[in-house]
Short mmCIF file of C-alpha atoms and ligand atoms in Angstrom, two decimals:
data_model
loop_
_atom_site.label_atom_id
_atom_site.label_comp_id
_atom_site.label_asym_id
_atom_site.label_seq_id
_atom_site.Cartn_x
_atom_site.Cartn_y
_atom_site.Cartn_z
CA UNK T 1 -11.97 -18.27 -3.04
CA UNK T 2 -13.08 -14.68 -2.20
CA UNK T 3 -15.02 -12.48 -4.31
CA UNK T 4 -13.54 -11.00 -7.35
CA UNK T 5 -10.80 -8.11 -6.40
CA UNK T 6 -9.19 -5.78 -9.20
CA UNK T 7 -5.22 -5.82 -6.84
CA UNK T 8 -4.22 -7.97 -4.64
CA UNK T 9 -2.75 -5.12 -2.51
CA UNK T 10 -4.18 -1.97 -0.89
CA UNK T 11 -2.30 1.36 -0.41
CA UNK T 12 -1.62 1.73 3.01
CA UNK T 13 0.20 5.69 4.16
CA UNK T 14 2.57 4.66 6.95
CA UNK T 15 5.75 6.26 8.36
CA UNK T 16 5.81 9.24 5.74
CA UNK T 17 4.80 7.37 3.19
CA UNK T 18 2.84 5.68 0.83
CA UNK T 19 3.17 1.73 1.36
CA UNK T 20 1.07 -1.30 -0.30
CA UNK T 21 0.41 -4.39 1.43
CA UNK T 22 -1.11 -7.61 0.84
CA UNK T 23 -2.83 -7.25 4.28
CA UNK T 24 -6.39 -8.17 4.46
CA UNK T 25 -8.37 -5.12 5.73
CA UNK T 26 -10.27 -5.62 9.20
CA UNK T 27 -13.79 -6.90 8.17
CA UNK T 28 -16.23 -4.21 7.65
CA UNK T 29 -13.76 -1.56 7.01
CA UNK T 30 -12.38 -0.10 3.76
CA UNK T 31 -8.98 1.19 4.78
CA UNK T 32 -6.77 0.06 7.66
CA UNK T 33 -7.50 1.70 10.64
CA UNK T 34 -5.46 4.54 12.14
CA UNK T 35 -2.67 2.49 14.10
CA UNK T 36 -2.82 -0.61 12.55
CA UNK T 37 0.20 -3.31 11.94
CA UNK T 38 0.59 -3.53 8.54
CA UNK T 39 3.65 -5.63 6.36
CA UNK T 40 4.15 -3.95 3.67
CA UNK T 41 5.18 -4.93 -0.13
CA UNK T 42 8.77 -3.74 0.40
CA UNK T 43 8.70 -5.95 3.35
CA UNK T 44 8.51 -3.37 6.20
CA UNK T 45 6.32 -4.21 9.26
CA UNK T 46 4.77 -0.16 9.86
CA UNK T 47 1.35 1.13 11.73
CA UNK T 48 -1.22 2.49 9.07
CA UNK T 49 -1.50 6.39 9.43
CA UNK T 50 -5.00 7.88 8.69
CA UNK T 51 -3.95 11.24 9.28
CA UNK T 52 -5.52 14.14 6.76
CA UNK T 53 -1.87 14.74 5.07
CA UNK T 54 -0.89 10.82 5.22
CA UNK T 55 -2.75 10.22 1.51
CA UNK T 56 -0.33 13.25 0.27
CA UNK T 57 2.82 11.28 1.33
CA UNK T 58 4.97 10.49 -1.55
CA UNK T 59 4.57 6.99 -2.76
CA UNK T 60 7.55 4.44 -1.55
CA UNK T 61 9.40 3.20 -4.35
CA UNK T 62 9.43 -0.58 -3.69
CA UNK T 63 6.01 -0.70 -2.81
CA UNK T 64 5.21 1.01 -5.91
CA UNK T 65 7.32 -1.30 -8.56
CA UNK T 66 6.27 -4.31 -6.56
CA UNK T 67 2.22 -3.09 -6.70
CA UNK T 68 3.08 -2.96 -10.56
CA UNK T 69 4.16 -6.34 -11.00
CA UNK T 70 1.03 -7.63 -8.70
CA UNK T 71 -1.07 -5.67 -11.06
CA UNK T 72 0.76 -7.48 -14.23
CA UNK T 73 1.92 -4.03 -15.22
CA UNK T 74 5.25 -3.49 -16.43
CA UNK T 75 7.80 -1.82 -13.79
CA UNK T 76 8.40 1.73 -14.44
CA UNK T 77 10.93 3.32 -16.36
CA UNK T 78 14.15 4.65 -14.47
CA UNK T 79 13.56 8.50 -14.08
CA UNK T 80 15.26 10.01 -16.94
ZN1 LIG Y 101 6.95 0.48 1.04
#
């Protein structure tokens, strides 16, 4: 088994927005680097974007209710 991590997903900022995947990062490095092929939660293949303005994208919505239920949080509420 690896060593202890707190999600099983990292956020990954990809094609104007904010993904998560279940990816491995490359060894040694922290994010994924600018370009690379990442599947995402909500089961898009996209290249990781390390651009200053990619971390400001708006978070995609099926990455982000699947990320909750990885995390054993509940899904969120509809928008009211
Ligand atoms: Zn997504």
């Amino acid at each position: 088994m690896p060593g202890y991590r707190p999600h099983p997903f990292h956020w990954v900022p990809a094609d104007g927005r904010r993904h998560a995947s279940t990816d491995e990062h490359p060894p040694g490095a922290s994010i994924y680097p600018d370009g690379t092929e990442t599947s995402t939660l909500c089961q898009r293949t996209v290249k990781a974007d390390t651009s200053d303005t990619a971390w400001l994208w708006e978070t995609c919505l099926d990455c982000n209710s699947a990320a909750h239920e990885l995390a054993g949080l509940p899904p969120l509420a509809g928008a009211r």
